[in-house]
One Martini backbone bead per residue (centre of mass of N, CA, C, O) as a GRO file, in nm:
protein
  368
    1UNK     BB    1  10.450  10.172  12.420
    2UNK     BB    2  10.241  10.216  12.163
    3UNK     BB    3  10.340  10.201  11.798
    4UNK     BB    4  10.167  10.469  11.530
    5UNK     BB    5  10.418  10.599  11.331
    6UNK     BB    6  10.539  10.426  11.062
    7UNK     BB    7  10.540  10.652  10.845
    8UNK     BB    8  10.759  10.838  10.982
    9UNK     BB    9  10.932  10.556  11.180
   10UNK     BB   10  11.155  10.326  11.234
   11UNK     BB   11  11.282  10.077  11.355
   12UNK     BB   12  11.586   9.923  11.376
   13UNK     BB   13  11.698   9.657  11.300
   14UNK     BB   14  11.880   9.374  11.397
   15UNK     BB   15  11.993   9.328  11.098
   16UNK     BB   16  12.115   9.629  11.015
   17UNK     BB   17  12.245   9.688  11.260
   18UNK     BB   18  12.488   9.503  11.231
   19UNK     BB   19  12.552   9.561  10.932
   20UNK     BB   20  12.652   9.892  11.058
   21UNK     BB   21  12.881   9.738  11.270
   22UNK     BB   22  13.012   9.590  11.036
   23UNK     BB   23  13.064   9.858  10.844
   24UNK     BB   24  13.256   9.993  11.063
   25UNK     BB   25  13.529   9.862  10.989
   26UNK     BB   26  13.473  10.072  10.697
   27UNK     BB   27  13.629  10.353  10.743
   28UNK     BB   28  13.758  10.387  10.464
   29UNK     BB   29  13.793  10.562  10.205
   30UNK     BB   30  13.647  10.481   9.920
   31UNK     BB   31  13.883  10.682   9.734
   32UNK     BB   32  14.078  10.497   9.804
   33UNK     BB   33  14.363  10.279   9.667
   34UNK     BB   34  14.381  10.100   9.921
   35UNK     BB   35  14.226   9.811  10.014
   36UNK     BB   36  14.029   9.889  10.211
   37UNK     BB   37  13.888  10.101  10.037
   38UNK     BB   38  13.794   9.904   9.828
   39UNK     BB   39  13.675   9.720  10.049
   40UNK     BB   40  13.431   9.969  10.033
   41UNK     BB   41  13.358   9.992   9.795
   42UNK     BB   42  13.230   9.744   9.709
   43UNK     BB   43  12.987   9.769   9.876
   44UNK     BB   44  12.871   9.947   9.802
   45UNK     BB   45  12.814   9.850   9.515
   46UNK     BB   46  12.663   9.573   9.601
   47UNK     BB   47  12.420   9.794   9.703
   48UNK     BB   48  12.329   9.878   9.406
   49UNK     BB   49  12.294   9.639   9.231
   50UNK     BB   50  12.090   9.505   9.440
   51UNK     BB   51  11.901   9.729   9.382
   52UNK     BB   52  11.856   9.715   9.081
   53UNK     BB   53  11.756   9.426   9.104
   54UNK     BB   54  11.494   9.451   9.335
   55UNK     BB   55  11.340   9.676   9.132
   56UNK     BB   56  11.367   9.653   8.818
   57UNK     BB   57  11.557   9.780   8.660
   58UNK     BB   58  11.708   9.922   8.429
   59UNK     BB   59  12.021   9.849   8.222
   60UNK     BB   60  12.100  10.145   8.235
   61UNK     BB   61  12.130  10.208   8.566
   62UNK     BB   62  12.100  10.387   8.903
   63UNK     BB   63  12.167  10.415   9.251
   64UNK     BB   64  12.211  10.648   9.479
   65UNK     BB   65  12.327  10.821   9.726
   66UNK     BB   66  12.178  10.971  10.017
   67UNK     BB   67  12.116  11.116  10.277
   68UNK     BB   68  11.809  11.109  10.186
   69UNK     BB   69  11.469  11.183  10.063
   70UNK     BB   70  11.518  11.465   9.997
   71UNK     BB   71  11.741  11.488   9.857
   72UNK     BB   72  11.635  11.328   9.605
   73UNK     BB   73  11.431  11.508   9.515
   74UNK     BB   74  11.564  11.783   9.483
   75UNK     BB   75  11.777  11.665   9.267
   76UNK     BB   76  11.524  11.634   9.052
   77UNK     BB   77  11.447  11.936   9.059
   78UNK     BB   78  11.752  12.031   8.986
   79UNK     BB   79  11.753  11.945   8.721
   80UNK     BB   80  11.480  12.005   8.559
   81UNK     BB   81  11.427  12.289   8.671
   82UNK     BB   82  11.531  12.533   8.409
   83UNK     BB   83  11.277  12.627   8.171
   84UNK     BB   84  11.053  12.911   8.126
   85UNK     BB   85  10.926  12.738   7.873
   86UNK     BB   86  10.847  12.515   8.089
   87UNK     BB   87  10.645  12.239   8.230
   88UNK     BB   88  10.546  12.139   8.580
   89UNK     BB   89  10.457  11.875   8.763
   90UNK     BB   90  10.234  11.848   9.036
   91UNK     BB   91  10.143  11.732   9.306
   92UNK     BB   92   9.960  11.773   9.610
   93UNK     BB   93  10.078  11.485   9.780
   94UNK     BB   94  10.339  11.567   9.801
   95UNK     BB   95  10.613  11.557   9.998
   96UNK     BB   96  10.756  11.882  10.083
   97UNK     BB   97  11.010  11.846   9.970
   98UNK     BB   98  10.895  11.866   9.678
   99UNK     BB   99  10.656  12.132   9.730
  100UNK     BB  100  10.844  12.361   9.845
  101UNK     BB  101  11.090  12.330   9.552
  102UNK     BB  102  10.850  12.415   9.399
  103UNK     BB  103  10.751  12.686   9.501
  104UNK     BB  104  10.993  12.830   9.469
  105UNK     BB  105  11.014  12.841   9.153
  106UNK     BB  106  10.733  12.976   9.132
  107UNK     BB  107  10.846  13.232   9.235
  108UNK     BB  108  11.050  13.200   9.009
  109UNK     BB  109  10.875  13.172   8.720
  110UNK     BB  110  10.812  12.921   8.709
  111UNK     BB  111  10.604  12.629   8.531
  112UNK     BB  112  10.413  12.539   8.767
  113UNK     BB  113  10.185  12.269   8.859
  114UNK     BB  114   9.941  12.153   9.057
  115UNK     BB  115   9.745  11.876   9.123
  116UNK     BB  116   9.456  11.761   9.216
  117UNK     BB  117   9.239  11.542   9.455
  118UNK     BB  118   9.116  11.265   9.532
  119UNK     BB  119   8.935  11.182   9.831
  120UNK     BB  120   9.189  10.974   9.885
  121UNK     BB  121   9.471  11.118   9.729
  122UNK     BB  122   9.504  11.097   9.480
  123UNK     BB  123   9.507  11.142   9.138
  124UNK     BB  124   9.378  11.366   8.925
  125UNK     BB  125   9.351  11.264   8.565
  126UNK     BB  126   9.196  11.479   8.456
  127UNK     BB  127   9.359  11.691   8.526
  128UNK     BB  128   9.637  11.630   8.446
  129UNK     BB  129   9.572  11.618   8.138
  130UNK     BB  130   9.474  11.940   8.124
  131UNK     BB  131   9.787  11.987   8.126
  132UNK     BB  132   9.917  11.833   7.921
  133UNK     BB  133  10.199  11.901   7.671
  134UNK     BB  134  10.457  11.969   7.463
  135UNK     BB  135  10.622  12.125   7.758
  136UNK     BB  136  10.643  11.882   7.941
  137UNK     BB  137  10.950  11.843   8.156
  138UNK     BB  138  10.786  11.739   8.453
  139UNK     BB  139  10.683  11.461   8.651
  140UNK     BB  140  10.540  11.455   8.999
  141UNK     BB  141  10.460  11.159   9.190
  142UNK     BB  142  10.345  10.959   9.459
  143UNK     BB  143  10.301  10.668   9.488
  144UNK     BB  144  10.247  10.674   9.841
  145UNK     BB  145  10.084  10.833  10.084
  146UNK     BB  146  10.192  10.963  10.366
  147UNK     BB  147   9.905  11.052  10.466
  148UNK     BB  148   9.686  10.809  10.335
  149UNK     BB  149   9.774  10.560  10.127
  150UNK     BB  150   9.775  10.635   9.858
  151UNK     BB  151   9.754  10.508   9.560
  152UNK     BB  152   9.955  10.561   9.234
  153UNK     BB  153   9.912  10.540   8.892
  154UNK     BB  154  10.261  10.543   8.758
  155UNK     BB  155  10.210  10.399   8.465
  156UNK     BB  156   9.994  10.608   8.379
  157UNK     BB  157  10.148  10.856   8.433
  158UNK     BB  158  10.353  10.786   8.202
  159UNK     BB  159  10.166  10.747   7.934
  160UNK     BB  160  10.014  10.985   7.927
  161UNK     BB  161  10.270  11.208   7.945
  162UNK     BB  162  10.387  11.099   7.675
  163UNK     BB  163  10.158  11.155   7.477
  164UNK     BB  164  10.229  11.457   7.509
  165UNK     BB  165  10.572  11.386   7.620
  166UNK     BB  166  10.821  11.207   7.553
  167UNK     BB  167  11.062  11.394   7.693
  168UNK     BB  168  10.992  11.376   7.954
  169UNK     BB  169  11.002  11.336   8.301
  170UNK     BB  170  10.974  11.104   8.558
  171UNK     BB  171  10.864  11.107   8.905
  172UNK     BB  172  10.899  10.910   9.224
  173UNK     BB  173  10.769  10.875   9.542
  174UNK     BB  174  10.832  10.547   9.729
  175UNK     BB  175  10.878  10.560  10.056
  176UNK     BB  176  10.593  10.389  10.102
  177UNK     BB  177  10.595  10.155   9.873
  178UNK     BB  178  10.836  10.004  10.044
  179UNK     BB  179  10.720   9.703  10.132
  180UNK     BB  180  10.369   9.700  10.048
  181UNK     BB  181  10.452   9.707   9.718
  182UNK     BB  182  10.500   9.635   9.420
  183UNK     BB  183  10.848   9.700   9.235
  184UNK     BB  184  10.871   9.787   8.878
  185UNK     BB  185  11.072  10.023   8.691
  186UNK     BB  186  11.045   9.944   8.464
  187UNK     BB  187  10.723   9.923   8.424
  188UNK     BB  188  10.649  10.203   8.513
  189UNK     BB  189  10.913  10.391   8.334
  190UNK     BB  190  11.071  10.572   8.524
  191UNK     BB  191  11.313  10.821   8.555
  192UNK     BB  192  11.257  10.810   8.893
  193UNK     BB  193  11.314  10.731   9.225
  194UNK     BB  194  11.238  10.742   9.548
  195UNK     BB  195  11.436  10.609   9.886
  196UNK     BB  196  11.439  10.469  10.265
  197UNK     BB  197  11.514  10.332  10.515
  198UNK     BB  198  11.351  10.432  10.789
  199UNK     BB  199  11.072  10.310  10.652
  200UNK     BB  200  11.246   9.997  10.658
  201UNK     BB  201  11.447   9.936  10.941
  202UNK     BB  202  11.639  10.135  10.887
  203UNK     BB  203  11.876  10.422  10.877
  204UNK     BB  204  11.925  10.692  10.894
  205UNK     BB  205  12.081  10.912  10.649
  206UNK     BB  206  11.977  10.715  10.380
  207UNK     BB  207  11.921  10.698  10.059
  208UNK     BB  208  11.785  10.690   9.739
  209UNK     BB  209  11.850  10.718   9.357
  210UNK     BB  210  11.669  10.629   9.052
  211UNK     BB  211  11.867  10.636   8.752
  212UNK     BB  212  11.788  10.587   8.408
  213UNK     BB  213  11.978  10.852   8.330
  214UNK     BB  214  12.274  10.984   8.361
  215UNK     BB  215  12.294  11.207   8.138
  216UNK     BB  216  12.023  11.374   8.232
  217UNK     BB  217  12.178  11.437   8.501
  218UNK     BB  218  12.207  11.697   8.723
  219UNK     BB  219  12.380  11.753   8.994
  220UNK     BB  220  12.366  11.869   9.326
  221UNK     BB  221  12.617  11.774   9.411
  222UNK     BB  222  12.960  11.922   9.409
  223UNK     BB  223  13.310  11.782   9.417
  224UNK     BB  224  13.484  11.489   9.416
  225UNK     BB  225  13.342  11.248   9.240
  226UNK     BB  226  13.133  11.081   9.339
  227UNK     BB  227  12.926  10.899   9.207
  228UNK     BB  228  12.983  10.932   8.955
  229UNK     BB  229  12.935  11.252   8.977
  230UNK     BB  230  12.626  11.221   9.104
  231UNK     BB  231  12.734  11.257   9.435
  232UNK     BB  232  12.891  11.396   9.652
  233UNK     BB  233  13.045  11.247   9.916
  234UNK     BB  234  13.150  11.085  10.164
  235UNK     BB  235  13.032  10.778  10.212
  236UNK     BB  236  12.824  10.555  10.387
  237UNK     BB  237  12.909  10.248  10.456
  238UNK     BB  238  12.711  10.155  10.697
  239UNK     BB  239  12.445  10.255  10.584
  240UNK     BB  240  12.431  10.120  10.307
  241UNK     BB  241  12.502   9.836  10.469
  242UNK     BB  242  12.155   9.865  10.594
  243UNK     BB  243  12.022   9.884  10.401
  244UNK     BB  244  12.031   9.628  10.222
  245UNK     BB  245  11.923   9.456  10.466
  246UNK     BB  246  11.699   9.559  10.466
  247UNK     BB  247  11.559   9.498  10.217
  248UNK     BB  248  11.604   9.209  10.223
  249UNK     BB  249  11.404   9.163  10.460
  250UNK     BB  250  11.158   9.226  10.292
  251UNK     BB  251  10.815   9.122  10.444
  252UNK     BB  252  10.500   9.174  10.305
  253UNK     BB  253  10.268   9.268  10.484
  254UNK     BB  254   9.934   9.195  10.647
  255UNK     BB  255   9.718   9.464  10.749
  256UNK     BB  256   9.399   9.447  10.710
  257UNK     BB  257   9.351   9.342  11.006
  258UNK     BB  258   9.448   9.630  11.139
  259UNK     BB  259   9.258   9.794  10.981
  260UNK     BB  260   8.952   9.665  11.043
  261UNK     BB  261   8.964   9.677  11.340
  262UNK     BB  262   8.999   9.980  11.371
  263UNK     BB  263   8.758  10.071  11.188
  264UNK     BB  264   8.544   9.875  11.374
  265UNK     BB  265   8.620  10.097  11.674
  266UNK     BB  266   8.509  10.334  11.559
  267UNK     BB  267   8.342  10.657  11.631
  268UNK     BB  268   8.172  10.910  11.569
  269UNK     BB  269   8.253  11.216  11.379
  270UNK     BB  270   8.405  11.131  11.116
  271UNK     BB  271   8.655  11.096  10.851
  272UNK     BB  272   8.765  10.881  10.598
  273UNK     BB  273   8.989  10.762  10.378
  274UNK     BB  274   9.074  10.546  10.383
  275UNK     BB  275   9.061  10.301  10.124
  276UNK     BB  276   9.114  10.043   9.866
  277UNK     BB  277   9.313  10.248   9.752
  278UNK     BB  278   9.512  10.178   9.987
  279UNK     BB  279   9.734  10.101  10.226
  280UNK     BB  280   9.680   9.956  10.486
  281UNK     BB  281   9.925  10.095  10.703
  282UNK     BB  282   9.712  10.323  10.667
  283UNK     BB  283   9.555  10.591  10.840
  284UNK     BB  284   9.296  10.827  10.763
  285UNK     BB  285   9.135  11.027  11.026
  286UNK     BB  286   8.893  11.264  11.084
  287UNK     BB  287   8.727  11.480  11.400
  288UNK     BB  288   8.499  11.686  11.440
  289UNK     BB  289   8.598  11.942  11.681
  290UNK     BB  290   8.911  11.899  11.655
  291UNK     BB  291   9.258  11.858  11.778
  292UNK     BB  292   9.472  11.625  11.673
  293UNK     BB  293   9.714  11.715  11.880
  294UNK     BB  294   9.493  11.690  12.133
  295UNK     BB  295   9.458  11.373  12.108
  296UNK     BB  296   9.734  11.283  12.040
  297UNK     BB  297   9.806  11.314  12.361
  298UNK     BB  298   9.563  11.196  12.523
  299UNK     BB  299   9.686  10.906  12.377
  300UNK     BB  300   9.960  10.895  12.511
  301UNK     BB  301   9.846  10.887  12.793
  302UNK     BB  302   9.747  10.566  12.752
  303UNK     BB  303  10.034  10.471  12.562
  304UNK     BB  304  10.006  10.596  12.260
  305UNK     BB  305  10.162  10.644  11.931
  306UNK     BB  306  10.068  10.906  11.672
  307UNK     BB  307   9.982  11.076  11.461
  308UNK     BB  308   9.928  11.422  11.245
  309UNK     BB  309  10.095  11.313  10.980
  310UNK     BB  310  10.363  11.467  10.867
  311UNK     BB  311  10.670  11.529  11.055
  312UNK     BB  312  10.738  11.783  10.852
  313UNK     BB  313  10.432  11.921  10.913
  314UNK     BB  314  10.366  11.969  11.223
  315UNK     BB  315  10.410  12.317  11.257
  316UNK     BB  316  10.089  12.290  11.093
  317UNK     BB  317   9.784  12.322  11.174
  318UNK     BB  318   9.739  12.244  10.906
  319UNK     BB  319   9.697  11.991  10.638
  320UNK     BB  320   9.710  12.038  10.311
  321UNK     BB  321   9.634  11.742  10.191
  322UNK     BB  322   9.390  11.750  10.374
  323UNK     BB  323   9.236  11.998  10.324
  324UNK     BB  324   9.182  11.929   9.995
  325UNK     BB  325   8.970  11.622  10.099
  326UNK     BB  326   8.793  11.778  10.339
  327UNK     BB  327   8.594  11.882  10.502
  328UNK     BB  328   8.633  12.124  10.673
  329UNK     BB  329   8.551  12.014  10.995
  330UNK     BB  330   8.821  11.824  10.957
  331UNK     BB  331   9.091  11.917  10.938
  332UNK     BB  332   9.167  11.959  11.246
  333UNK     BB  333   9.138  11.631  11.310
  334UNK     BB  334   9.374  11.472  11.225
  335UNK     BB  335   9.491  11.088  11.179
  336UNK     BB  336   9.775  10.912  11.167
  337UNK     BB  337   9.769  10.559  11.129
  338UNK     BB  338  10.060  10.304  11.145
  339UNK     BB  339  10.166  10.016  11.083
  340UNK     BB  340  10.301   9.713  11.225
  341UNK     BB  341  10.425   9.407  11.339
  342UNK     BB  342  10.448   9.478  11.676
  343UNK     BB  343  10.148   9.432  11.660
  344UNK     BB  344   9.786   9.378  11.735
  345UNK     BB  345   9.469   9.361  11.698
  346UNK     BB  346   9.419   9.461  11.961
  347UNK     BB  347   9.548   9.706  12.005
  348UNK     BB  348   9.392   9.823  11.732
  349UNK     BB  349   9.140   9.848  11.885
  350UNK     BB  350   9.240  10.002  12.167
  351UNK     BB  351   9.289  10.262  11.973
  352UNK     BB  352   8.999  10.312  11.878
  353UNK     BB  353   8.887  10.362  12.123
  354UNK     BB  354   9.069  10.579  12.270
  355UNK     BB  355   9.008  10.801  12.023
  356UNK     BB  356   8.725  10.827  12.090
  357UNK     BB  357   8.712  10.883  12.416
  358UNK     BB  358   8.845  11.114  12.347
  359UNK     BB  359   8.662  11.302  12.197
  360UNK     BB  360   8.444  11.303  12.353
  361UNK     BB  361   8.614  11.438  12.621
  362UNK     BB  362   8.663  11.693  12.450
  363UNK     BB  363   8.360  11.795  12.387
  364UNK     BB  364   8.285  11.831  12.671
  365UNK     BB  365   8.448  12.073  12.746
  366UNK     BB  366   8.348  12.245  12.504
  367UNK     BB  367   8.051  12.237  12.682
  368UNK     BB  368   8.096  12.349  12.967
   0.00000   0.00000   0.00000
């Protein structure tokens, strides 16, 4: 099987596996006094220190861990929004952690706004604007669209934002970003920012969140005092040193090649989102008259594996993101190809064939 589903979830790199079986010797509780201990929580620490010096984060800065990037969102909205004489800003981009726990609080009464988004998926800054106002209390952008690979200018929307709300908070979900696009938090301004390892050929279940302020965070999980007390339970300390290799490892790859094969072997009636301000790895491709879910099987059948949006969205016929910037009969035809290094332009021809033919072989059964 051909995969090109990386947008989903990577394998785990043979440099972070070995990582993670060697920091599993590292098995003594890290909150504990002797020496085993000790020389487990360096590890955390030094993948700490390394996380913020690799990011260009702030000098008083600091990234916590969490079982994944859904809680890192999660625990950024439990923290900030908590007064219902504030407004929440959100854009409609955002990966469900995000958008599902802003619809909860709106459903109890908080003043959350969510943004649409242009064409491509980015955040359209003129709605953005018309909303900013000296009451705007967070404003959460994900940095790359997991569904079509737009880029957000993060920078942009952290000044933007401070102009009428100096004292907002700026949140960026990260986790398509890292290892595609340069990230310096520092210059970009957020005061949170999340990362997940599986997305970047590290291993499941291991998140992190970059906070610029610790005084300003309420953690979300209490407990133990983990973390310095900004997020308890006992530390995964083989899963932190396999993150933390994964990052080392990150080489900035160029699928442009990859990119251009594919949609220059595309036929039929489609709508293409990803433009020139998309990252290459992702393509989002609309076709209409079918339904992604029965291509995506087609294709599967052929040998190639690819998606139909978020892996979190999977359960919902039409894709929320995709329905927002798609003229209607291309919503429900939705296909998300996400390249990695272990294919070949090749490949990616023979796969942008085989979804035209599959598109195809479907209209005409449904003209039989």
């Amino acid at each position: 099987m051909k995969y090109f589903d990386n947008a989903s979830t990577t394998k785990i790199s043979k440099s972070a596996l070995d990582a993670y079986i060697s920091a599993s010797d590292y098995y003594y509780n890290p909150s504990a006094l002797y020496k085993n201990a000790i020389d487990s929580k360096k590890i955390i620490e030094d993948a700490r220190s390394f996380l913020v010096k690799y990011f260009k984060g702030d000098k008083n800065s600091t990234f916590i861990f969490t079982g994944c990037a859904s809680e890192a969102n999660n625990a950024v909205l439990n923290s900030c929004i908590t007064r219902k004489d504030k407004k929440y800003i959100i854009s409609a981009s955002e990966h469900s952690s995000i958008h599902n726990t802003a619809k909860v609080y709106q459903e109890k009464g908080f003043n959350v706004k969510f943004i649409p988004l242009k064409n491509n998926g980015s955040i359209d800054f003129n709605a953005l604007e018309s909303e900013l106002d000296n009451s705007v209390a967070l404003v959460s952008c994900i940095h790359v669209s997991n569904e079509t690979g737009a880029i957000n200018d993060i920078k942009r929307v952290v000044e933007l934002t401070r102009s009428y709300s100096p004292n907002a908070m700026i949140h960026s979900d990260g986790v398509q970003a890292v290892g595609k696009i340069d990230i310096d938090l520092k210059d970009l301004g957020v005061d949170y920012y999340t990362i997940s390892a599986h997305k970047i050929h590290g291993p499941k279940g291991i998140g992190a969140l970059y906070i610029k302020n610790v005084n300003k965070f309420k953690p979300f999980i209490i407990g133990g005092g983990q973390e310095s007390n900004l997020r308890a339970g006992t530390e995964n300390t083989p899963a932190i040193m396999s993150f933390k290799v994964a990052v080392e490892s990150l080489d900035k790859e160029n699928f442009s090649s990859f990119k251009q094969a594919f949609i220059s072997n595309l036929s039929g009636d489609y709508y293409l989102i990803s433009d020139e301000n998309c990252v290459d790895n992702i393509i989002s491709v609309c076709f209409a008259g079918v339904r992604g879910e029965t291509i995506a099987h087609m294709v599967e059948s052929k040998g190639y594996l690819i998606g139909t949006g978020s892996a979190c969205n999977s359960g919902t016929k039409i894709n929320r993101v995709i329905a927002s910037i798609v003229p209607k009969k291309y919503a429900e035809g939705a296909l998300r190809i996400s390249f990695d290094a272990d294919v070949t332009v090749k490949d990616c021809e023979d796969l942008a064939q085989t979804i035209s033919n599959a598109v195809s072989e479907y209209r005409k059964t449904l003209n039989r």
